Short mmCIF file of C-alpha atoms in Angstrom, two decimals:
data_model
loop_
_atom_site.label_atom_id
_atom_site.label_comp_id
_atom_site.label_asym_id
_atom_site.label_seq_id
_atom_site.Cartn_x
_atom_site.Cartn_y
_atom_site.Cartn_z
CA MET A 6 150.90 129.52 91.98
CA LEU A 7 153.74 131.81 91.70
CA ASN A 8 153.14 133.45 88.57
CA ARG A 9 155.80 135.78 86.61
CA ARG A 10 154.85 138.54 83.63
CA ARG A 11 156.11 139.21 80.95
CA LEU A 12 158.78 141.50 80.19
CA ILE A 13 159.15 144.21 77.62
CA ALA A 14 160.23 148.38 76.91
CA ALA A 15 159.28 151.84 78.90
CA GLY A 16 161.58 155.28 79.64
CA ALA A 17 162.31 157.37 82.79
CA THR A 18 163.34 161.19 84.63
CA THR A 19 166.11 164.27 86.20
CA VAL A 20 167.28 164.17 89.91
CA GLY A 21 165.88 168.04 91.65
CA GLY A 22 168.99 170.56 91.16
CA VAL A 23 171.05 168.87 88.61
CA MET A 24 169.94 168.93 84.99
CA LEU A 25 170.35 164.89 83.52
CA LEU A 26 170.65 163.99 80.40
CA PRO A 27 168.37 162.51 78.59
CA PHE A 28 168.37 158.08 79.33
CA THR A 29 168.49 157.08 75.68
CA GLY A 30 171.69 156.06 74.40
CA LEU A 31 173.53 157.01 78.06
CA THR A 32 173.97 152.40 78.82
CA GLY A 33 173.88 151.37 75.66
CA ALA A 34 177.25 148.66 74.89
CA GLY A 35 175.41 147.60 71.61
CA ALA A 36 171.87 146.66 73.22
CA ASN A 37 168.99 147.40 71.42
CA ASP A 38 165.38 147.38 73.20
CA VAL A 39 164.28 143.66 72.21
CA LYS A 40 161.08 142.38 73.74
CA ALA A 41 162.12 140.35 76.70
CA PRO A 42 161.95 136.01 77.39
CA ALA A 43 157.66 135.71 77.20
CA VAL A 44 157.26 134.08 80.91
CA LYS A 45 155.01 131.21 81.28
CA ALA A 46 153.28 131.01 84.60
CA ARG A 47 153.80 127.71 86.15
CA ARG A 48 154.19 126.22 89.41
CA PHE A 49 157.40 127.17 90.69
CA GLY A 50 160.18 124.28 90.54
CA ALA A 51 157.78 122.83 87.96
CA ARG A 52 159.39 122.21 84.52
CA GLY A 53 156.85 122.02 82.62
CA THR A 54 156.99 121.37 78.29
CA ALA A 55 160.93 122.45 78.12
CA LYS A 56 163.47 120.73 77.25
CA ALA A 57 166.04 121.90 78.58
CA LEU A 58 169.57 122.99 76.85
CA THR A 59 172.77 121.21 77.21
CA PRO A 60 175.70 123.46 75.65
CA SER A 61 178.31 122.61 73.30
CA VAL A 62 180.30 124.67 74.30
CA SER A 63 184.49 123.83 73.33
CA PRO A 64 186.21 124.15 76.39
CA PHE A 65 188.25 127.24 77.10
CA SER A 66 187.85 128.94 73.55
CA VAL A 67 186.39 131.56 74.69
CA ARG A 68 187.82 134.65 76.92
CA MET A 69 186.19 135.88 79.91
CA PRO A 70 185.09 138.89 80.06
CA VAL A 71 185.68 141.84 82.11
CA PRO A 72 181.85 143.93 82.81
CA GLN A 73 182.23 147.62 81.52
CA VAL A 74 183.52 150.32 84.26
CA LEU A 75 180.31 152.86 84.37
CA GLN A 76 181.25 156.13 83.71
CA PRO A 77 179.20 159.20 85.65
CA ALA A 78 176.45 160.99 83.17
CA GLN A 79 178.23 163.26 85.32
CA SER A 80 180.70 164.49 88.78
CA THR A 81 179.30 167.13 90.54
CA SER A 82 181.27 168.91 93.65
CA SER A 83 179.51 166.66 95.74
CA ALA A 84 178.65 163.70 94.31
CA ASP A 85 179.46 160.99 90.29
CA VAL A 86 175.74 160.52 89.68
CA TYR A 87 175.23 157.21 87.71
CA LYS A 88 172.08 156.80 84.64
CA VAL A 89 171.63 153.27 84.02
CA VAL A 90 168.32 151.69 82.11
CA ILE A 91 166.44 148.48 82.58
CA LYS A 92 165.42 146.58 79.63
CA PRO A 93 165.63 143.78 77.85
CA ALA A 94 168.55 142.98 75.95
CA VAL A 95 170.16 139.50 73.80
CA ALA A 96 173.18 137.80 75.14
CA GLU A 97 174.82 136.06 73.19
CA ILE A 98 176.00 133.63 76.46
CA ILE A 99 176.68 129.79 74.64
CA PRO A 100 178.20 131.11 71.44
CA GLY A 101 176.00 131.24 68.42
CA VAL A 102 172.93 131.69 70.24
CA GLN A 103 170.98 134.22 71.39
CA THR A 104 169.57 134.41 74.18
CA PRO A 105 166.82 137.33 75.82
CA VAL A 106 168.19 138.71 79.77
CA LEU A 107 167.06 141.65 81.04
CA THR A 108 170.05 143.32 81.98
CA TYR A 109 171.35 146.54 84.44
CA GLY A 110 172.19 148.75 80.69
CA GLY A 111 172.04 146.63 78.53
CA GLN A 112 175.42 143.70 79.33
CA PHE A 113 174.30 139.87 81.29
CA VAL A 114 176.50 140.84 83.57
CA GLY A 115 175.35 144.45 84.83
CA PRO A 116 177.78 147.68 84.70
CA THR A 117 180.87 147.33 87.19
CA ILE A 118 180.08 151.18 89.39
CA ARG A 119 183.25 151.87 90.77
CA ALA A 120 182.88 154.50 94.22
CA LYS A 121 184.92 155.73 96.76
CA THR A 122 184.90 155.73 99.90
CA GLY A 123 184.07 159.24 101.75
CA ARG A 124 182.74 160.18 97.38
CA PRO A 125 178.26 159.78 97.75
CA VAL A 126 176.81 158.04 94.74
CA LYS A 127 173.45 158.96 93.27
CA ILE A 128 172.53 156.65 90.54
CA VAL A 129 169.31 157.41 88.59
CA TYR A 130 167.97 153.56 87.34
CA GLY A 131 165.12 154.22 84.94
CA ASN A 132 162.59 151.03 84.15
CA ARG A 133 162.20 149.63 80.42
CA LEU A 134 160.80 146.18 81.18
CA ASP A 135 156.79 145.83 81.52
CA ALA A 136 156.95 144.68 84.67
CA PRO A 137 158.30 146.72 88.47
CA ALA A 138 161.86 145.89 88.91
CA ASN A 139 164.11 148.33 91.78
CA VAL A 140 167.53 147.15 92.82
CA HIS A 141 168.71 146.91 95.70
CA LEU A 142 172.72 147.62 96.94
CA HIS A 143 174.03 144.06 98.50
CA GLY A 144 175.99 145.43 101.36
CA GLY A 145 175.21 148.78 100.78
CA HIS A 146 175.33 150.90 104.72
CA VAL A 147 172.40 152.80 103.03
CA PRO A 148 169.18 155.10 103.54
CA ALA A 149 166.21 152.69 103.90
CA THR A 150 164.94 155.40 101.14
CA SER A 151 167.88 153.60 98.86
CA ASP A 152 167.43 150.13 100.22
CA GLY A 153 165.89 148.00 97.38
CA HIS A 154 163.03 147.84 99.70
CA PRO A 155 160.87 144.81 98.24
CA MET A 156 158.39 146.60 98.05
CA ASP A 157 159.88 150.34 96.71
CA LEU A 158 159.93 149.23 93.35
CA ILE A 159 160.28 151.18 90.34
CA GLN A 160 157.13 150.87 87.52
CA PRO A 161 157.35 150.83 83.93
CA GLY A 162 158.07 153.86 82.01
CA GLU A 163 158.66 155.10 85.51
CA ALA A 164 162.58 156.44 86.83
CA ARG A 165 164.52 156.41 90.60
CA LEU A 166 166.92 158.24 92.14
CA TYR A 167 169.18 156.01 94.80
CA ASP A 168 171.86 157.91 97.15
CA TYR A 169 174.62 156.20 97.94
CA PRO A 170 177.03 157.28 101.15
CA ASN A 171 179.65 155.93 100.76
CA THR A 172 180.72 156.01 104.45
CA GLN A 173 181.86 152.41 104.49
CA GLN A 174 185.33 150.33 103.82
CA GLY A 175 186.33 149.59 100.70
CA ALA A 176 184.47 146.56 99.48
CA THR A 177 183.21 144.09 96.84
CA LEU A 178 179.11 145.07 97.28
CA TRP A 179 176.73 143.65 93.64
CA TYR A 180 173.75 145.31 93.29
CA HIS A 181 170.44 143.17 91.38
CA ASP A 182 166.35 143.25 92.08
CA HIS A 183 164.49 142.96 95.18
CA SER A 184 161.61 143.29 93.34
CA HIS A 185 158.92 140.70 95.75
CA GLY A 186 158.65 137.91 94.10
CA THR A 187 160.09 138.08 91.47
CA GLU A 188 163.48 139.17 92.62
CA ALA A 189 164.36 135.21 91.83
CA GLU A 190 163.91 135.54 88.63
CA HIS A 191 165.04 138.88 87.60
CA VAL A 192 168.83 138.02 88.87
CA PHE A 193 167.99 134.77 86.73
CA ARG A 194 167.77 136.98 84.29
CA GLY A 195 170.28 138.90 84.60
CA LEU A 196 169.79 141.84 86.75
CA HIS A 197 172.60 141.85 88.55
CA GLY A 198 176.40 143.73 88.43
CA PHE A 199 179.15 145.14 90.65
CA TYR A 200 179.56 148.04 92.85
CA LEU A 201 183.59 148.61 94.50
CA ILE A 202 183.68 150.16 96.79
CA GLU A 203 187.99 151.76 97.14
CA ASP A 204 189.40 153.52 100.38
CA GLU A 205 192.23 154.92 100.65
CA ALA A 206 194.02 153.25 103.24
CA GLU A 207 193.48 150.05 101.75
CA ARG A 208 195.65 152.14 98.89
CA SER A 209 197.77 152.40 100.22
CA LEU A 210 198.76 149.26 101.11
CA ARG A 211 199.73 148.58 97.25
CA LEU A 212 197.84 145.62 96.11
CA PRO A 213 197.40 144.13 93.08
CA SER A 214 195.09 147.69 91.04
CA GLY A 215 194.43 149.01 88.24
CA ALA A 216 193.77 145.68 85.80
CA TYR A 217 195.35 142.99 88.33
CA ASP A 218 192.23 144.16 90.37
CA VAL A 219 189.47 141.73 88.31
CA PRO A 220 185.61 140.86 89.58
CA ILE A 221 184.62 137.71 88.41
CA MET A 222 180.59 136.74 89.05
CA LEU A 223 180.05 132.43 88.76
CA ARG A 224 176.71 131.87 88.92
CA ASP A 225 174.90 128.85 87.58
CA VAL A 226 172.30 128.35 84.95
CA GLU A 227 169.98 126.32 82.69
CA PHE A 228 169.08 126.50 79.11
CA GLU A 229 165.82 125.98 77.57
CA GLN A 230 166.27 123.83 73.46
CA ASN A 231 165.86 127.16 71.43
CA GLY A 232 168.32 129.16 73.99
CA GLU A 233 166.72 131.45 76.62
CA LEU A 234 167.25 130.36 80.46
CA LEU A 235 165.25 127.69 81.52
CA PHE A 236 164.08 129.48 85.13
CA PHE A 237 160.66 126.85 85.80
CA ASP A 238 162.68 123.74 87.21
CA ASP A 239 164.48 122.22 90.18
CA PRO A 240 168.11 124.55 90.57
CA ALA A 241 169.92 121.70 90.70
CA ASN A 242 169.00 120.92 86.91
CA ARG A 243 171.89 124.38 86.05
CA THR A 244 174.96 122.66 85.91
CA THR A 245 176.29 125.30 83.23
CA ILE A 246 178.54 127.33 84.77
CA LEU A 247 178.95 131.03 84.11
CA ALA A 248 182.74 133.70 84.44
CA ASN A 249 181.28 136.58 83.74
CA GLY A 250 179.11 135.58 81.57
CA ALA A 251 181.38 133.14 79.56
CA ILE A 252 180.71 129.02 79.97
CA GLN A 253 184.06 128.47 80.87
CA PRO A 254 186.46 131.24 79.48
CA TYR A 255 190.00 130.94 79.17
CA PHE A 256 191.84 134.24 80.26
CA PRO A 257 195.02 135.63 80.08
CA VAL A 258 197.79 137.52 82.12
CA ALA A 259 200.77 137.67 83.50
CA ALA A 260 203.54 136.19 85.56
CA ARG A 261 202.15 138.57 88.36
CA LYS A 262 199.84 139.34 91.21
CA TYR A 263 196.09 139.63 90.93
CA ARG A 264 193.37 140.89 92.76
CA PHE A 265 190.31 138.70 92.29
CA ARG A 266 186.75 140.23 93.13
CA LEU A 267 184.54 136.02 93.07
CA LEU A 268 180.96 136.99 92.99
CA ASN A 269 178.15 134.04 93.76
CA ALA A 270 175.04 135.57 92.07
CA SER A 271 173.49 132.13 91.51
CA ASN A 272 170.52 132.08 92.80
CA GLU A 273 170.80 128.96 95.06
CA HIS A 274 173.93 127.59 94.63
CA VAL A 275 177.48 127.05 97.15
CA PHE A 276 181.04 127.10 94.49
CA GLN A 277 183.51 124.76 95.29
CA LEU A 278 186.23 126.94 94.48
CA ASN A 279 190.28 125.44 94.36
CA LEU A 280 192.66 125.83 91.34
CA GLY A 281 193.69 121.83 91.64
CA GLY A 282 196.42 121.13 94.55
CA ARG A 283 197.65 125.23 94.30
CA GLU A 284 197.06 128.12 96.53
CA MET A 285 195.35 131.02 95.86
CA VAL A 286 194.82 133.78 98.69
CA LYS A 287 192.21 135.04 100.24
CA ILE A 288 192.42 138.97 101.79
CA ALA A 289 188.23 140.20 101.63
CA SER A 290 184.90 138.69 102.44
CA ASP A 291 181.40 140.93 102.00
CA GLY A 292 182.59 143.35 104.09
CA GLY A 293 186.35 144.02 102.36
CA LEU A 294 189.84 143.64 104.00
CA LEU A 295 190.80 140.81 107.11
CA PRO A 296 193.24 141.39 109.23
CA ALA A 297 195.62 139.50 107.26
CA PRO A 298 196.38 137.36 104.16
CA VAL A 299 194.52 133.97 104.74
CA PRO A 300 196.85 130.83 102.67
CA LEU A 301 193.78 128.19 101.58
CA THR A 302 193.43 125.53 98.10
CA GLU A 303 189.77 125.25 98.75
CA LEU A 304 187.89 128.49 98.65
CA VAL A 305 183.34 127.86 100.20
CA LEU A 306 181.62 130.25 98.68
CA ALA A 307 177.52 130.52 99.08
CA SER A 308 175.10 132.44 97.68
CA ALA A 309 175.90 136.44 97.22
CA GLU A 310 178.65 136.08 99.08
CA ARG A 311 181.98 137.24 97.73
CA ALA A 312 185.59 136.98 98.27
CA GLU A 313 189.17 138.78 97.28
CA ILE A 314 191.65 135.69 96.30
CA VAL A 315 195.35 137.47 94.93
CA ILE A 316 197.06 134.81 93.06
CA ASP A 317 200.67 135.29 92.29
CA PHE A 318 201.10 133.83 88.18
CA ALA A 319 205.04 134.57 89.22
CA ARG A 320 205.51 131.47 89.96
CA TYR A 321 204.77 130.25 87.33
CA PRO A 322 206.96 129.68 83.38
CA VAL A 323 205.21 131.53 80.95
CA GLY A 324 202.60 128.85 79.06
CA SER A 325 201.26 127.95 82.20
CA GLN A 326 198.08 127.15 82.27
CA LEU A 327 195.63 127.00 85.24
CA VAL A 328 192.96 126.01 85.48
CA LEU A 329 190.00 127.20 88.22
CA SER A 330 187.08 125.15 89.37
CA ASN A 331 184.37 124.64 91.24
CA GLY A 332 184.89 121.18 93.37
CA SER A 333 185.73 118.86 90.21
CA THR A 334 184.48 120.89 87.02
CA PRO A 335 186.17 123.34 85.92
CA VAL A 336 184.64 126.89 85.12
CA LEU A 337 187.56 129.67 84.16
CA ARG A 338 191.34 128.83 82.77
CA PHE A 339 194.26 131.31 83.86
CA ASP A 340 196.56 131.26 80.91
CA VAL A 341 200.32 132.84 81.90
CA THR A 342 200.77 134.95 78.68
CA ARG A 343 203.66 136.87 78.70
CA THR A 344 207.05 138.79 82.74
CA ALA A 345 205.67 141.92 83.68
CA THR A 346 206.69 144.11 86.01
CA ASP A 347 204.60 143.89 89.76
CA ASP A 348 205.05 146.82 91.81
CA SER A 349 202.65 145.54 94.65
CA ARG A 350 202.91 143.49 97.70
CA LEU A 351 200.77 141.19 99.97
CA PRO A 352 200.93 142.45 102.93
CA GLY A 353 201.68 140.17 106.14
CA THR A 354 199.28 142.46 107.47
CA LEU A 355 195.82 144.13 105.99
CA ARG A 356 192.94 146.30 108.39
CA PRO A 357 192.33 145.34 111.69
CA LEU A 358 188.44 143.84 112.93
CA PRO A 359 186.52 146.86 114.98
CA ALA A 360 186.00 145.63 118.00
CA LEU A 361 182.75 144.03 119.17
CA PRO A 362 180.46 146.33 121.11
CA ALA A 363 178.98 144.10 124.28
CA ALA A 364 175.83 143.68 122.83
CA THR A 365 171.78 144.73 124.46
CA VAL A 366 169.36 142.97 122.60
CA VAL A 367 169.14 139.44 121.61
CA ARG A 368 167.57 137.81 118.94
CA ASP A 369 166.31 134.23 117.55
CA VAL A 370 165.60 134.05 113.44
CA ALA A 371 164.32 130.17 112.26
CA MET A 372 163.81 130.65 108.26
CA SER A 373 162.19 127.05 107.51
CA PHE A 374 158.80 126.11 105.12
CA ASP A 375 155.93 125.43 105.38
CA LEU A 376 154.73 122.33 102.91
CA THR A 377 151.23 122.54 104.24
CA GLY A 378 149.11 123.11 101.57
CA THR A 379 148.89 123.42 97.25
CA ASP A 380 152.61 124.74 97.32
CA PRO A 381 155.66 125.68 99.50
CA ILE A 382 155.45 128.99 101.77
CA GLY A 383 158.83 130.24 103.53
CA MET A 384 159.10 131.74 106.19
CA VAL A 385 160.81 133.64 108.80
CA ASN A 386 159.50 132.75 112.72
CA ASN A 387 156.99 130.29 110.80
CA GLN A 388 156.34 133.69 109.59
CA PRO A 389 155.57 134.73 105.72
CA PHE A 390 156.59 138.37 104.38
CA ASP A 391 154.18 140.97 105.18
CA PRO A 392 155.93 144.19 104.81
CA ASN A 393 152.90 144.84 107.14
CA ARG A 394 154.29 143.74 109.85
CA VAL A 395 157.37 145.09 112.10
CA ASP A 396 159.16 142.06 113.35
CA PHE A 397 161.62 143.46 114.87
CA GLN A 398 162.10 146.49 116.54
CA ILE A 399 165.36 147.18 117.53
CA LYS A 400 167.30 151.52 118.88
CA ARG A 401 169.74 152.90 116.67
CA GLY A 402 173.49 152.27 117.99
CA SER A 403 172.46 149.54 119.60
CA THR A 404 174.04 146.20 119.70
CA GLU A 405 172.23 142.84 118.70
CA ILE A 406 173.00 139.34 118.67
CA TRP A 407 171.48 136.47 116.39
CA ARG A 408 170.75 132.96 116.94
CA VAL A 409 170.28 132.19 113.11
CA SER A 410 169.03 128.73 112.16
CA ASN A 411 168.20 126.13 109.36
CA ALA A 412 165.14 125.26 110.99
CA ASP A 413 163.78 122.32 107.90
CA THR A 414 163.42 119.79 108.48
CA ILE A 415 164.25 118.52 104.69
CA GLY A 416 167.19 118.40 104.20
CA VAL A 417 167.69 121.98 102.11
CA ASP A 418 169.98 124.83 102.47
CA HIS A 419 169.43 128.78 102.90
CA THR A 420 171.80 131.52 103.27
CA PHE A 421 170.59 134.49 105.26
CA HIS A 422 171.25 138.43 104.95
CA MET A 423 170.99 141.01 106.56
CA HIS A 424 170.29 144.14 104.35
CA LEU A 425 172.13 147.69 106.06
CA VAL A 426 174.90 146.69 107.68
CA GLN A 427 177.55 144.74 108.11
CA PHE A 428 177.74 141.97 111.47
CA ARG A 429 180.71 139.57 112.73
CA VAL A 430 179.64 135.77 113.15
CA LEU A 431 180.13 134.79 117.18
CA ASP A 432 180.35 130.47 116.44
CA ARG A 433 178.08 127.76 114.31
CA ASN A 434 176.58 125.22 115.35
CA GLY A 435 177.88 126.22 119.04
CA ALA A 436 181.95 126.10 117.94
CA ALA A 437 184.12 128.22 115.92
CA PRO A 438 183.67 129.57 112.56
CA LEU A 439 184.54 128.31 109.54
CA PRO A 440 187.40 129.79 107.09
CA GLN A 441 184.08 130.99 104.96
CA ASP A 442 182.54 133.08 108.03
CA ALA A 443 185.55 135.48 108.90
CA GLY A 444 185.59 139.02 108.18
CA LEU A 445 182.56 141.14 108.26
CA LYS A 446 179.59 139.56 106.50
CA ASP A 447 176.29 140.28 105.19
CA THR A 448 175.52 137.10 103.96
CA VAL A 449 176.17 133.72 106.23
CA HIS A 450 175.75 129.76 104.77
CA LEU A 451 173.47 127.98 106.40
CA PRO A 452 173.88 124.07 105.89
CA ALA A 453 170.70 121.51 106.28
CA ASN A 454 170.01 121.69 110.59
CA GLY A 455 172.97 124.42 111.18
CA SER A 456 173.13 127.07 113.64
CA VAL A 457 175.22 130.69 113.37
CA ARG A 458 175.38 133.32 115.94
CA VAL A 459 175.90 136.88 114.53
CA GLN A 460 176.82 140.82 115.82
CA ALA A 461 175.39 143.78 114.49
CA THR A 462 176.25 147.50 116.16
CA PHE A 463 172.72 149.21 113.90
CA THR A 464 174.02 152.95 113.68
CA ASP A 465 173.23 156.00 111.15
CA TYR A 466 169.84 155.04 110.23
CA VAL A 467 166.38 154.80 109.97
CA GLY A 468 163.49 153.16 108.54
CA ARG A 469 162.71 149.69 107.45
CA TYR A 470 164.62 147.49 106.21
CA VAL A 471 164.44 143.08 105.16
CA TYR A 472 166.15 139.89 106.34
CA HIS A 473 165.44 137.09 104.49
CA CYS A 474 167.36 133.72 102.63
CA HIS A 475 169.50 134.74 99.61
CA TYR A 476 167.78 131.13 97.60
CA LEU A 477 166.02 133.88 96.17
CA GLU A 478 163.76 131.67 95.13
CA HIS A 479 162.87 131.19 99.23
CA SER A 480 162.97 134.85 99.55
CA SER A 481 160.24 134.92 96.89
CA ILE A 482 157.67 133.40 98.89
CA GLY A 483 158.03 134.57 101.94
CA MET A 484 160.86 133.29 103.69
CA MET A 485 161.50 137.02 104.88
CA ALA A 486 161.43 139.98 107.95
CA GLN A 487 161.57 143.24 108.54
CA MET A 488 162.79 144.98 110.83
CA GLU A 489 161.83 148.84 111.23
CA ILE A 490 165.04 150.64 113.37
CA ILE A 491 163.94 153.93 115.65
CA PRO A 492 165.56 156.51 116.48
#
């Protein structure tokens, strides 16, 4: 049985060689210390006695918030230093209802960190919960000690320093909890936020920027009758969609081009996004810009995947309203409210993909469930996660091809995520990749009976990293394995 513990408040520390301010008040943003939701010890996937609440919300009556951009606590000649408290808070997801959540910095969508290529970032996270937590920079090319390995935990009352060199190109990354066995519930209750890397080469393209460069976190939720988030239930019952923590919000825009950074932060959900047949232009994937813009009318985004799109609202007169929907379900409405000058552009060429080196190793990765016992067990290559076992040993600097498959026979989806490196999808089910597979990726969707071949080069860092299903309920019960990069 998967037990979950009650979560409440605790404390902080410093970075060697740099005197840091106390944690108190640094990232409060209106969040007082509160008790976290009481956790019910029940089997994963069982509803128990809780009765779900269907929120009564007038569509498009609330403005979509944009997550606060966090400012460094200190900046030196060599790095920007941030401090963030992991703490319980309350959020008004349903208007007028206080929902207990877990947060980075007191915000249900954690503060956005905007970093620059070549400019290191150091973040001290202090844990004020009464259970271990940690932080994984999803898509980050970082040392093993700062990757947020599931067993590298921040204990209650303690703090941990994460070093992010930011040697990779501009990309939309995100950070979230990765504490093994509790990652699914922690992320579902709010431990997630954006980490955006910007680079000078990208700046020269003059894509929409500043107030016209907007991150949007999409995810699904389910509520109990008392307004609390209902975690212990079938994920298919999470039918309420949030955009930056709001239910069916509106967002006022000017009649000009906008860049939207879309993230699917759902534990397990695939979005099929559309503007009712109107065009949006995809410019980037998980790992950054595509070689060229791709016009489309539907965008498929599986759990943990990111995509950047440009919408040119100058095509529509002031007073127009465009609805972003998931299939036929409205998610967010863009209201064209004013005119504005626009010196941005959408060039025909963005960023060439790097050449693919010759691969020297081919590996097989199969994700599945063991359903022979009382509770399901997640497996990779027929083994559940064991932090004391190294599944693959990889020579630093080598290039490998991994054949990744959904080996389940029960018709469930998975998504595959590899830590440390971005990869390229070579083919899908033996045929050409799908549009959502284009560009540099770190997460890829695997429907029932699906398979992909991906290629990655393992540069720079040595140590142990994990790869796993990013349907977090699956990884939390074992669908994860470990690779060790060696010199």
